[in-house]
Short mmCIF file of N, CA and C in Angstrom, two decimals:
data_model
loop_
_atom_site.label_atom_id
_atom_site.label_comp_id
_atom_site.label_asym_id
_atom_site.label_seq_id
_atom_site.Cartn_x
_atom_site.Cartn_y
_atom_site.Cartn_z
N MET A 13 0.84 -1.26 0.04
CA MET A 13 -0.24 0.09 -0.02
C MET A 13 0.89 1.45 0.44
N THR A 14 0.87 1.92 -1.02
CA THR A 14 1.14 2.99 -0.64
C THR A 14 0.00 4.93 -0.39
N ASP A 15 1.42 5.91 0.01
CA ASP A 15 0.19 6.80 0.44
C ASP A 15 0.10 7.61 -0.78
N SER A 16 -0.56 9.00 -0.33
CA SER A 16 -0.59 9.60 -1.58
C SER A 16 0.96 10.36 -1.79
N LYS A 17 2.11 10.36 -1.28
CA LYS A 17 3.18 10.62 -1.81
C LYS A 17 3.71 9.63 -2.42
N GLY A 18 3.07 8.63 -2.85
CA GLY A 18 3.77 6.96 -3.29
C GLY A 18 5.14 6.21 -2.66
N GLN A 19 4.93 6.64 -1.22
CA GLN A 19 5.80 5.98 -0.27
C GLN A 19 4.78 4.75 0.51
N GLY A 20 5.68 3.79 0.38
CA GLY A 20 4.62 2.73 1.24
C GLY A 20 5.03 3.27 2.81
N GLN A 21 3.60 2.19 3.31
CA GLN A 21 3.38 1.83 4.63
C GLN A 21 3.38 0.89 5.32
N GLY A 22 4.11 1.01 6.46
CA GLY A 22 4.15 -0.45 6.86
C GLY A 22 3.08 -1.36 7.04
N LYS A 23 2.77 -2.20 7.57
CA LYS A 23 1.58 -3.30 7.96
C LYS A 23 0.97 -3.24 9.28
N GLY A 24 1.80 -2.63 10.44
CA GLY A 24 0.62 -2.22 11.04
C GLY A 24 0.11 -0.42 11.43
N GLN A 25 0.72 0.07 10.22
CA GLN A 25 0.36 1.68 10.19
C GLN A 25 -0.90 2.29 9.50
N ASP A 26 -2.25 1.26 9.56
CA ASP A 26 -3.15 1.80 8.99
C ASP A 26 -3.59 2.94 9.42
N LYS A 27 -3.89 3.52 8.05
CA LYS A 27 -4.64 5.20 8.82
C LYS A 27 -5.92 5.13 9.41
N ALA A 28 -6.58 6.35 10.09
CA ALA A 28 -7.79 6.11 10.68
C ALA A 28 -8.46 6.05 9.82
N GLU A 29 -8.34 6.87 8.54
CA GLU A 29 -9.41 6.82 7.86
C GLU A 29 -9.71 4.98 6.89
N ASP A 30 -9.20 4.37 6.55
CA ASP A 30 -8.78 2.87 6.96
C ASP A 30 -9.92 2.02 8.01
N LYS A 31 -9.70 2.56 8.86
CA LYS A 31 -10.42 1.88 9.60
C LYS A 31 -11.97 2.33 9.68
N TYR A 32 -12.11 4.27 10.11
CA TYR A 32 -13.37 4.76 10.11
C TYR A 32 -13.11 5.57 8.57
N PRO A 33 -13.74 5.30 7.48
CA PRO A 33 -14.03 5.91 6.13
C PRO A 33 -14.40 7.17 6.67
N PRO A 34 -14.09 8.50 5.90
CA PRO A 34 -15.22 9.41 6.10
C PRO A 34 -16.47 9.09 6.01
N ALA A 35 -17.87 9.95 7.46
CA ALA A 35 -19.14 9.40 7.11
C ALA A 35 -19.41 10.24 6.34
N ARG A 36 -20.40 9.20 5.47
CA ARG A 36 -20.85 9.71 4.65
C ARG A 36 -22.61 9.69 5.25
N ALA A 37 -22.95 9.65 6.69
CA ALA A 37 -24.40 10.16 7.08
C ALA A 37 -24.15 10.15 8.72
N ILE A 38 -24.63 11.27 9.52
CA ILE A 38 -24.40 11.63 10.57
C ILE A 38 -26.36 11.22 11.14
N VAL A 39 -26.09 11.40 12.34
CA VAL A 39 -27.43 10.97 13.35
C VAL A 39 -26.75 12.17 14.39
N LEU A 40 -27.92 13.63 14.38
CA LEU A 40 -27.92 14.81 15.50
C LEU A 40 -28.82 14.60 16.07
N ASP A 41 -28.70 14.39 17.72
CA ASP A 41 -29.09 14.43 18.75
C ASP A 41 -30.01 15.26 19.36
N ASP A 42 -30.81 15.44 20.07
CA ASP A 42 -31.62 16.76 20.45
C ASP A 42 -30.97 17.80 20.56
N SER A 43 -29.11 17.71 21.49
CA SER A 43 -28.42 18.24 21.71
C SER A 43 -28.41 19.32 20.12
N ALA A 44 -27.82 18.23 19.10
CA ALA A 44 -27.47 18.82 18.34
C ALA A 44 -28.66 19.54 17.47
N ALA A 45 -29.83 18.85 17.25
CA ALA A 45 -30.85 19.68 16.62
C ALA A 45 -31.14 21.39 17.09
N LEU A 46 -30.93 21.20 18.27
CA LEU A 46 -30.87 22.43 19.32
C LEU A 46 -29.88 23.56 18.71
N ALA A 47 -28.65 23.22 18.73
CA ALA A 47 -27.69 24.07 18.68
C ALA A 47 -27.91 24.07 17.31
N LEU A 48 -27.99 23.20 15.44
CA LEU A 48 -28.51 23.77 14.03
C LEU A 48 -29.94 25.06 14.53
N GLY A 49 -30.55 24.56 14.94
CA GLY A 49 -31.23 25.69 15.64
C GLY A 49 -31.01 26.87 15.90
N ALA A 50 -30.28 26.88 16.60
CA ALA A 50 -29.35 28.28 17.16
C ALA A 50 -28.33 28.72 16.48
N GLY A 51 -28.02 27.78 15.09
CA GLY A 51 -27.14 28.57 13.75
C GLY A 51 -25.60 27.48 14.57
N ASN A 52 -25.64 26.83 15.12
CA ASN A 52 -24.36 26.33 15.52
C ASN A 52 -23.38 26.03 14.65
N ARG A 53 -22.67 26.33 13.88
CA ARG A 53 -21.68 26.35 12.59
C ARG A 53 -21.19 24.91 12.70
N MET A 54 -20.88 24.59 13.39
CA MET A 54 -20.60 22.86 13.30
C MET A 54 -21.54 22.26 12.40
N ALA A 55 -22.98 22.07 12.78
CA ALA A 55 -24.04 21.48 12.77
C ALA A 55 -24.76 22.50 11.56
N SER A 56 -24.47 23.31 11.49
CA SER A 56 -25.12 23.72 10.24
C SER A 56 -24.08 23.28 9.08
N ARG A 57 -22.67 23.32 9.34
CA ARG A 57 -21.80 22.83 8.25
C ARG A 57 -22.33 21.54 7.57
N PHE A 58 -22.70 20.36 8.50
CA PHE A 58 -23.32 19.06 7.75
C PHE A 58 -24.53 19.34 6.99
N VAL A 59 -25.26 20.55 7.40
CA VAL A 59 -26.59 20.03 6.63
C VAL A 59 -26.20 20.60 5.68
N VAL A 60 -24.99 22.00 5.64
CA VAL A 60 -24.96 22.61 3.86
C VAL A 60 -24.22 21.88 2.90
N GLU A 61 -23.20 21.03 3.81
CA GLU A 61 -22.19 19.87 2.65
C GLU A 61 -23.51 18.85 2.40
N ALA A 62 -24.56 18.63 3.04
CA ALA A 62 -25.23 17.58 2.27
C ALA A 62 -25.97 17.84 1.60
N GLU A 63 -26.33 18.97 1.56
CA GLU A 63 -26.89 19.71 0.63
C GLU A 63 -26.40 20.19 -1.30
N LYS A 64 -25.13 20.63 -0.53
CA LYS A 64 -24.37 19.87 -2.12
C LYS A 64 -23.74 18.72 -1.89
N ASP A 65 -24.10 17.34 -1.62
CA ASP A 65 -23.40 16.09 -2.03
C ASP A 65 -24.64 15.15 -1.79
N PRO A 66 -25.46 14.80 -2.87
CA PRO A 66 -26.68 13.84 -2.31
C PRO A 66 -26.47 12.52 -1.82
N THR A 67 -24.58 12.26 -2.24
CA THR A 67 -24.46 11.49 -0.90
C THR A 67 -24.26 11.66 0.28
N LEU A 68 -24.35 12.90 1.19
CA LEU A 68 -24.25 12.88 2.96
C LEU A 68 -25.84 12.92 2.60
N ARG A 69 -25.84 12.01 4.22
CA ARG A 69 -27.34 12.58 4.63
C ARG A 69 -26.86 12.59 6.23
N VAL A 70 -28.33 13.71 6.53
CA VAL A 70 -27.96 14.13 7.68
C VAL A 70 -29.19 13.32 8.52
N TYR A 71 -29.33 12.67 9.58
CA TYR A 71 -31.01 12.57 10.01
C TYR A 71 -30.67 12.85 11.53
N ILE A 72 -32.62 13.40 12.13
CA ILE A 72 -32.55 13.28 13.53
C ILE A 72 -33.31 12.60 13.58
N PRO A 73 -33.71 11.60 14.34
CA PRO A 73 -34.53 11.05 15.25
C PRO A 73 -35.77 11.98 15.58
N ALA A 74 -36.68 11.36 14.96
CA ALA A 74 -38.18 11.50 15.67
C ALA A 74 -38.18 12.42 17.28
N LEU A 75 -38.01 11.30 17.79
CA LEU A 75 -37.72 11.92 19.46
C LEU A 75 -36.63 13.29 19.94
N CYS A 76 -35.64 12.86 19.05
CA CYS A 76 -34.72 14.09 19.61
C CYS A 76 -35.40 15.22 19.30
N LEU A 77 -35.61 15.24 17.46
CA LEU A 77 -37.26 16.49 17.53
C LEU A 77 -37.65 16.86 18.59
N ALA A 78 -38.36 15.86 19.05
CA ALA A 78 -39.64 16.13 20.00
C ALA A 78 -38.79 17.33 21.17
N VAL A 79 -37.83 16.52 22.26
CA VAL A 79 -37.43 16.82 23.04
C VAL A 79 -36.41 18.36 22.32
N ALA A 80 -36.09 18.69 21.61
CA ALA A 80 -35.73 20.17 21.07
C ALA A 80 -36.75 21.22 21.05
N GLU A 81 -37.15 20.62 20.53
CA GLU A 81 -38.62 21.27 20.26
C GLU A 81 -39.55 21.96 21.40
N ALA A 82 -39.90 20.45 22.32
CA ALA A 82 -40.15 21.52 24.39
C ALA A 82 -39.39 21.90 24.51
N ASP A 83 -38.19 22.01 23.96
CA ASP A 83 -36.75 22.71 25.10
C ASP A 83 -36.78 24.58 24.50
N ARG A 84 -36.75 24.34 22.96
CA ARG A 84 -37.03 25.62 22.19
C ARG A 84 -37.80 25.89 21.21
N ALA A 85 -39.34 26.16 21.58
CA ALA A 85 -40.38 26.44 20.85
C ALA A 85 -39.63 26.97 18.85
N GLY A 86 -40.14 26.20 18.23
CA GLY A 86 -39.98 26.48 16.89
C GLY A 86 -39.19 26.21 16.23
N VAL A 87 -37.87 25.19 16.60
CA VAL A 87 -37.25 24.73 16.31
C VAL A 87 -37.29 23.42 15.42
N ALA A 88 -38.39 22.96 15.75
CA ALA A 88 -38.89 21.64 14.83
C ALA A 88 -39.86 22.38 13.62
N GLU A 89 -40.49 23.52 13.56
CA GLU A 89 -40.40 24.16 11.85
C GLU A 89 -39.47 24.33 11.73
N HIS A 90 -38.22 24.86 11.76
CA HIS A 90 -37.09 25.25 11.28
C HIS A 90 -36.13 24.29 10.81
N ILE A 91 -35.94 23.22 11.22
CA ILE A 91 -35.37 22.18 11.17
C ILE A 91 -36.45 21.32 9.86
N GLY A 92 -37.57 21.32 10.15
CA GLY A 92 -38.36 20.41 9.35
C GLY A 92 -37.88 21.09 7.92
N SER A 93 -37.79 22.22 8.04
CA SER A 93 -37.69 23.07 6.71
C SER A 93 -36.48 23.40 5.39
N LEU A 94 -36.00 22.23 5.81
CA LEU A 94 -34.31 21.94 5.91
C LEU A 94 -34.32 20.81 5.02
N PRO A 95 -34.29 20.94 3.54
CA PRO A 95 -34.75 20.24 2.34
C PRO A 95 -33.07 18.47 2.74
N SER A 96 -32.57 18.88 3.29
CA SER A 96 -31.29 17.72 3.54
C SER A 96 -31.32 17.78 5.14
N VAL A 97 -32.22 17.40 5.51
CA VAL A 97 -32.65 16.82 6.67
C VAL A 97 -33.45 15.32 6.86
N ASP A 98 -32.99 14.99 7.21
CA ASP A 98 -34.52 13.58 7.21
C ASP A 98 -34.75 13.11 8.74
N ILE A 99 -36.19 14.04 9.07
CA ILE A 99 -36.60 13.26 10.14
C ILE A 99 -37.17 12.20 10.25
N THR A 100 -36.44 10.84 10.98
CA THR A 100 -36.70 9.88 11.01
C THR A 100 -37.51 9.22 12.39
N ALA A 101 -38.59 8.74 11.82
CA ALA A 101 -39.63 8.55 12.62
C ALA A 101 -39.32 6.65 13.73
N LEU A 102 -40.05 6.62 14.92
CA LEU A 102 -39.68 5.31 15.66
C LEU A 102 -40.75 4.44 14.68
N ASP A 103 -40.21 3.12 13.83
CA ASP A 103 -40.77 2.69 13.86
C ASP A 103 -40.75 1.25 14.48
N PHE A 104 -41.33 -0.12 13.88
CA PHE A 104 -41.64 -0.92 14.71
C PHE A 104 -40.26 -1.77 15.45
N ALA A 105 -39.19 -1.98 14.82
CA ALA A 105 -37.95 -2.42 15.42
C ALA A 105 -37.61 -1.19 16.43
N GLY A 106 -37.43 -0.01 16.10
CA GLY A 106 -37.44 0.93 16.76
C GLY A 106 -37.64 1.64 17.58
N ALA A 107 -38.80 1.44 18.21
CA ALA A 107 -39.39 1.44 19.36
C ALA A 107 -39.26 0.13 20.29
N SER A 108 -39.40 -1.16 19.44
CA SER A 108 -39.04 -2.58 20.52
C SER A 108 -36.93 -1.92 21.33
N ALA A 109 -36.29 -1.15 20.37
CA ALA A 109 -34.92 -1.36 20.66
C ALA A 109 -35.13 -0.50 21.83
N VAL A 110 -35.71 0.87 21.30
CA VAL A 110 -35.57 2.39 22.48
C VAL A 110 -36.65 1.39 23.90
N GLY A 111 -37.72 0.59 23.97
CA GLY A 111 -38.17 0.54 24.78
C GLY A 111 -37.34 -0.58 25.93
N LYS A 112 -36.53 -1.71 25.43
CA LYS A 112 -35.97 -2.14 25.92
C LYS A 112 -34.74 -2.03 26.74
N ARG A 113 -33.99 -0.84 25.70
CA ARG A 113 -33.14 0.24 26.36
C ARG A 113 -33.29 0.66 27.49
N LEU A 114 -34.89 1.39 27.63
CA LEU A 114 -35.65 2.74 28.55
C LEU A 114 -35.50 1.66 29.83
N ARG A 115 -36.07 0.21 29.80
CA ARG A 115 -36.30 -0.52 30.79
C ARG A 115 -35.09 -1.06 31.76
N GLY A 116 -34.04 -0.84 30.96
CA GLY A 116 -32.60 -1.26 31.75
C GLY A 116 -32.25 0.63 32.34
N LEU A 117 -32.82 1.54 32.19
CA LEU A 117 -32.25 2.75 32.63
C LEU A 117 -33.24 2.87 34.21
N SER A 118 -32.15 3.78 34.93
CA SER A 118 -33.66 4.23 36.04
C SER A 118 -34.22 5.23 35.63
N GLU A 119 -35.21 5.87 36.79
CA GLU A 119 -36.24 6.59 36.16
C GLU A 119 -35.59 7.94 36.22
N GLU A 120 -34.56 8.13 36.99
CA GLU A 120 -33.55 9.20 37.08
C GLU A 120 -32.94 9.36 35.28
N ALA A 121 -32.48 8.15 35.41
CA ALA A 121 -31.42 8.79 33.84
C ALA A 121 -32.50 8.69 32.87
N ARG A 122 -33.70 8.11 32.68
CA ARG A 122 -34.59 8.73 31.69
C ARG A 122 -34.72 9.90 31.47
N THR A 123 -34.59 10.56 32.22
CA THR A 123 -35.24 12.37 32.35
C THR A 123 -34.34 13.19 32.31
N ASP A 124 -32.96 12.68 32.57
CA ASP A 124 -31.74 13.05 32.64
C ASP A 124 -30.79 13.23 31.56
N PRO A 125 -30.90 15.04 30.58
CA PRO A 125 -30.61 15.38 29.48
C PRO A 125 -29.07 14.78 29.63
N TYR A 126 -28.11 14.67 30.25
CA TYR A 126 -27.18 13.97 30.48
C TYR A 126 -27.20 12.08 30.00
N GLU A 127 -27.82 12.10 30.19
CA GLU A 127 -28.09 10.20 30.49
C GLU A 127 -28.80 10.31 29.24
N ASP A 128 -29.02 9.02 28.44
CA ASP A 128 -29.69 8.77 27.23
C ASP A 128 -31.29 9.16 27.21
N GLY A 129 -31.99 8.80 27.74
CA GLY A 129 -33.51 8.73 28.05
C GLY A 129 -34.30 8.76 25.90
N TRP A 130 -35.03 9.27 26.42
CA TRP A 130 -36.02 8.70 24.86
C TRP A 130 -35.47 9.21 23.78
N SER A 131 -34.86 10.38 23.61
CA SER A 131 -34.12 10.79 22.42
C SER A 131 -32.82 10.19 22.47
N GLY A 132 -32.43 10.09 23.77
CA GLY A 132 -30.80 9.47 23.14
C GLY A 132 -31.11 8.26 22.60
N THR A 133 -32.03 7.17 23.47
CA THR A 133 -32.19 5.94 22.87
C THR A 133 -32.60 5.62 21.49
N HIS A 134 -33.49 6.66 20.71
CA HIS A 134 -33.61 6.92 19.39
C HIS A 134 -32.71 7.04 18.56
N ALA A 135 -31.98 7.60 19.12
CA ALA A 135 -30.15 8.50 18.30
C ALA A 135 -29.65 7.27 18.47
N LEU A 136 -29.26 6.63 19.57
CA LEU A 136 -28.47 5.46 19.55
C LEU A 136 -28.90 4.14 18.77
N HIS A 137 -30.28 3.99 19.06
CA HIS A 137 -31.22 3.72 17.59
C HIS A 137 -30.47 3.48 16.30
N LEU A 138 -30.98 4.89 16.29
CA LEU A 138 -29.87 5.24 14.35
C LEU A 138 -28.80 4.83 14.48
N ALA A 139 -28.12 4.77 14.93
CA ALA A 139 -26.59 4.85 15.37
C ALA A 139 -25.68 3.52 15.01
N MET A 140 -26.48 2.38 15.30
CA MET A 140 -25.95 0.92 15.51
C MET A 140 -25.31 0.35 14.31
N PRO A 141 -25.03 -0.24 14.11
CA PRO A 141 -24.46 -1.08 12.53
C PRO A 141 -26.31 -1.68 12.29
N SER A 142 -26.36 -1.74 10.82
CA SER A 142 -27.83 -1.89 10.45
C SER A 142 -26.75 -2.46 9.11
N VAL A 143 -28.31 -3.27 8.71
CA VAL A 143 -28.13 -3.76 7.11
C VAL A 143 -27.51 -2.77 6.02
N GLU A 144 -28.06 -1.40 6.54
CA GLU A 144 -27.80 -0.26 5.52
C GLU A 144 -26.67 0.44 5.75
N TRP A 145 -26.16 0.35 6.93
CA TRP A 145 -25.20 0.87 7.72
C TRP A 145 -24.51 0.15 8.34
N PRO A 146 -23.84 -0.38 8.01
CA PRO A 146 -23.10 -1.49 8.37
C PRO A 146 -22.19 -1.68 9.69
N ARG A 147 -21.59 -0.19 9.48
CA ARG A 147 -20.29 0.19 10.34
C ARG A 147 -20.99 1.26 11.40
N GLY A 148 -22.30 1.27 11.28
CA GLY A 148 -22.92 2.42 11.98
C GLY A 148 -23.25 3.58 11.57
N ARG A 149 -23.49 4.70 12.54
CA ARG A 149 -23.47 6.27 11.64
C ARG A 149 -23.10 6.82 13.32
N PRO A 150 -22.12 8.29 13.00
CA PRO A 150 -21.90 8.57 14.44
C PRO A 150 -22.71 9.54 14.74
N VAL A 151 -22.69 9.99 15.84
CA VAL A 151 -23.64 10.86 16.17
C VAL A 151 -22.92 12.09 16.62
N LEU A 152 -23.97 12.95 16.22
CA LEU A 152 -22.88 14.57 16.50
C LEU A 152 -24.11 15.57 18.22
N THR A 153 -22.92 15.33 18.82
CA THR A 153 -23.87 15.80 20.40
C THR A 153 -22.99 16.47 21.00
N GLY A 154 -23.70 17.18 22.24
CA GLY A 154 -23.36 18.00 23.23
C GLY A 154 -22.40 17.05 24.31
N TYR A 155 -23.32 15.70 24.42
CA TYR A 155 -23.11 14.96 25.32
C TYR A 155 -22.76 13.75 25.09
N PRO A 156 -21.22 13.76 24.44
CA PRO A 156 -21.29 12.54 24.27
C PRO A 156 -20.88 11.38 25.07
N THR A 157 -20.84 11.74 26.72
CA THR A 157 -20.44 10.24 27.37
C THR A 157 -22.17 9.99 27.61
N ARG A 158 -23.55 10.44 27.43
CA ARG A 158 -24.38 9.60 26.68
C ARG A 158 -24.35 8.23 26.14
N TYR A 159 -23.09 8.11 25.24
CA TYR A 159 -23.06 6.99 24.16
C TYR A 159 -22.29 6.27 24.77
N LYS A 160 -21.85 6.26 25.42
CA LYS A 160 -20.39 5.89 26.37
C LYS A 160 -20.46 4.44 26.93
N GLY A 161 -19.74 3.19 26.17
CA GLY A 161 -20.01 1.86 26.28
C GLY A 161 -20.85 1.23 25.28
N THR A 162 -21.58 2.00 24.75
CA THR A 162 -22.41 1.86 23.33
C THR A 162 -21.67 0.98 22.23
N GLY A 163 -20.45 1.78 21.83
CA GLY A 163 -19.51 1.14 20.65
C GLY A 163 -20.20 2.16 19.62
N VAL A 164 -21.27 2.92 19.42
CA VAL A 164 -21.13 4.00 18.57
C VAL A 164 -20.75 5.04 18.97
N ARG A 165 -20.03 6.07 17.53
CA ARG A 165 -18.75 6.78 17.31
C ARG A 165 -19.65 8.49 17.86
N THR A 166 -19.29 8.97 18.64
CA THR A 166 -19.91 10.43 18.45
C THR A 166 -18.88 11.50 18.20
N ILE A 167 -19.08 12.69 17.73
CA ILE A 167 -18.90 13.78 17.19
C ILE A 167 -19.08 14.53 18.83
N GLN A 168 -18.23 15.00 19.28
CA GLN A 168 -18.31 16.60 20.10
C GLN A 168 -19.18 17.86 19.41
N LEU A 169 -20.15 18.42 19.51
CA LEU A 169 -20.17 19.23 18.87
C LEU A 169 -19.87 21.07 19.59
N GLU A 170 -19.21 21.31 18.95
CA GLU A 170 -17.94 22.06 18.98
C GLU A 170 -19.28 23.43 19.71
N ARG A 171 -19.08 24.34 21.21
CA ARG A 171 -19.88 25.19 21.38
C ARG A 171 -19.38 26.71 20.92
#
């Protein structure tokens, strides 16, 4: 294998992008949805890039959007008007997965914004590996500790 300068790489020197190629899709949780609604540059950049390149996808789980709307009126309408953002409904498989995960959480964890709760479990469900996304999808979040120990990649939202 050679690098961009034509130099060979050692067997144990795989690049990070070989293991984790650039994401073609990203999941925004409720904290990222709020940031997008407030004009956060990082969150907005993902949406703008998806506008330019139809192979890039931005997903916002419906439960994350509901939590964001409860926190700030009008954010759902704003995000819903963005053509490159896919608001993903909670289907049967998702409802089952979210319910099972919630069953394992304490009552306090279900409502704590720093824990996964309802919106975090929906984001987690979308981020997990699937037939369509064998490596899963990273989550853009202001609370990466929500997803600790799940195996899901997170991207820390810039403030």
